[in-house]
Amino acid sequence: MAAATLVGVGVGYVWKAHAAMATIQLFTGGYHVITKVAIFARDLARTRLESKW
């Protein structure tokens, strides 16, 4: 952050940008986990259906 303040960017802006990127990464990670669980559940249900036939 020290380098950013040297080129004229305020500390407040750097903090806001960092918080925004961290929030986006959390949402993206959560979406990834939910999607992976949903695909796993679908495949598990499909496997159970196929094994009954």
PDB file of C-alpha atoms in Angstrom:
ATOM      1  CA  MET A   1       0.000   0.000   0.000  1.00  0.00           C
ATOM      2  CA  ALA A   2       2.897   2.334   0.525  1.00  0.00           C
ATOM      3  CA  ALA A   3       3.682   2.271  -3.195  1.00  0.00           C
ATOM      4  CA  ALA A   4       0.083   3.162  -4.027  1.00  0.00           C
ATOM      5  CA  THR A   5       0.151   6.219  -1.775  1.00  0.00           C
ATOM      6  CA  LEU A   6       3.338   7.413  -3.460  1.00  0.00           C
ATOM      7  CA  VAL A   7       1.640   7.647  -6.844  1.00  0.00           C
ATOM      8  CA  GLY A   8      -1.282   9.679  -5.522  1.00  0.00           C
ATOM      9  CA  VAL A   9      -3.867   7.025  -4.735  1.00  0.00           C
ATOM     10  CA  GLY A  10      -5.422   7.531  -1.323  1.00  0.00           C
ATOM     11  CA  VAL A  11      -5.311   4.764   1.258  1.00  0.00           C
ATOM     12  CA  GLY A  12      -9.118   4.753   1.390  1.00  0.00           C
ATOM     13  CA  TYR A  13      -9.357   3.846  -2.280  1.00  0.00           C
ATOM     14  CA  VAL A  14      -6.823   1.063  -1.957  1.00  0.00           C
ATOM     15  CA  TRP A  15      -8.715  -0.377   1.013  1.00  0.00           C
ATOM     16  CA  LYS A  16     -12.049  -0.204  -0.860  1.00  0.00           C
ATOM     17  CA  ALA A  17     -10.585  -1.891  -3.922  1.00  0.00           C
ATOM     18  CA  HIS A  18      -9.060  -4.629  -1.789  1.00  0.00           C
ATOM     19  CA  ALA A  19     -12.343  -5.196   0.067  1.00  0.00           C
ATOM     20  CA  ALA A  20     -14.252  -5.350  -3.229  1.00  0.00           C
ATOM     21  CA  MET A  21     -11.879  -7.929  -4.703  1.00  0.00           C
ATOM     22  CA  ALA A  22     -11.953 -10.032  -1.529  1.00  0.00           C
ATOM     23  CA  THR A  23     -15.768  -9.964  -1.568  1.00  0.00           C
ATOM     24  CA  ILE A  24     -15.886 -11.023  -5.214  1.00  0.00           C
ATOM     25  CA  GLN A  25     -13.479 -13.874  -4.491  1.00  0.00           C
ATOM     26  CA  LEU A  26     -15.671 -15.057  -1.600  1.00  0.00           C
ATOM     27  CA  PHE A  27     -18.798 -15.039  -3.777  1.00  0.00           C
ATOM     28  CA  THR A  28     -16.984 -16.822  -6.595  1.00  0.00           C
ATOM     29  CA  GLY A  29     -15.623 -19.443  -4.193  1.00  0.00           C
ATOM     30  CA  GLY A  30     -19.059 -19.987  -2.678  1.00  0.00           C
ATOM     31  CA  TYR A  31     -20.593 -20.374  -6.133  1.00  0.00           C
ATOM     32  CA  HIS A  32     -17.890 -22.889  -7.045  1.00  0.00           C
ATOM     33  CA  VAL A  33     -18.569 -24.984  -3.932  1.00  0.00           C
ATOM     34  CA  ILE A  34     -22.358 -24.916  -4.396  1.00  0.00           C
ATOM     35  CA  THR A  35     -22.013 -25.897  -8.052  1.00  0.00           C
ATOM     36  CA  LYS A  36     -19.629 -28.735  -7.239  1.00  0.00           C
ATOM     37  CA  VAL A  37     -21.969 -30.107  -4.555  1.00  0.00           C
ATOM     38  CA  ALA A  38     -24.958 -29.889  -6.919  1.00  0.00           C
ATOM     39  CA  ILE A  39     -23.111 -31.757  -9.674  1.00  0.00           C
ATOM     40  CA  PHE A  40     -21.959 -34.395  -7.187  1.00  0.00           C
ATOM     41  CA  ALA A  41     -25.520 -34.858  -5.898  1.00  0.00           C
ATOM     42  CA  ARG A  42     -26.845 -35.147  -9.453  1.00  0.00           C
ATOM     43  CA  ASP A  43     -24.238 -37.747 -10.370  1.00  0.00           C
ATOM     44  CA  LEU A  44     -24.915 -39.682  -7.177  1.00  0.00           C
ATOM     45  CA  ALA A  45     -28.664 -39.721  -7.872  1.00  0.00           C
ATOM     46  CA  ARG A  46     -28.029 -40.760 -11.466  1.00  0.00           C
ATOM     47  CA  THR A  47     -25.763 -43.601 -10.323  1.00  0.00           C
ATOM     48  CA  ARG A  48     -28.366 -44.838  -7.851  1.00  0.00           C
ATOM     49  CA  LEU A  49     -31.078 -44.785 -10.521  1.00  0.00           C
ATOM     50  CA  GLU A  50     -28.913 -46.708 -12.982  1.00  0.00           C
ATOM     51  CA  SER A  51     -28.024 -49.346 -10.403  1.00  0.00           C
ATOM     52  CA  LYS A  52     -31.727 -50.092  -9.796  1.00  0.00           C
ATOM     53  CA  TRP A  53     -32.317 -50.953 -13.450  1.00  0.00           C
TER      54      TRP A  53
END
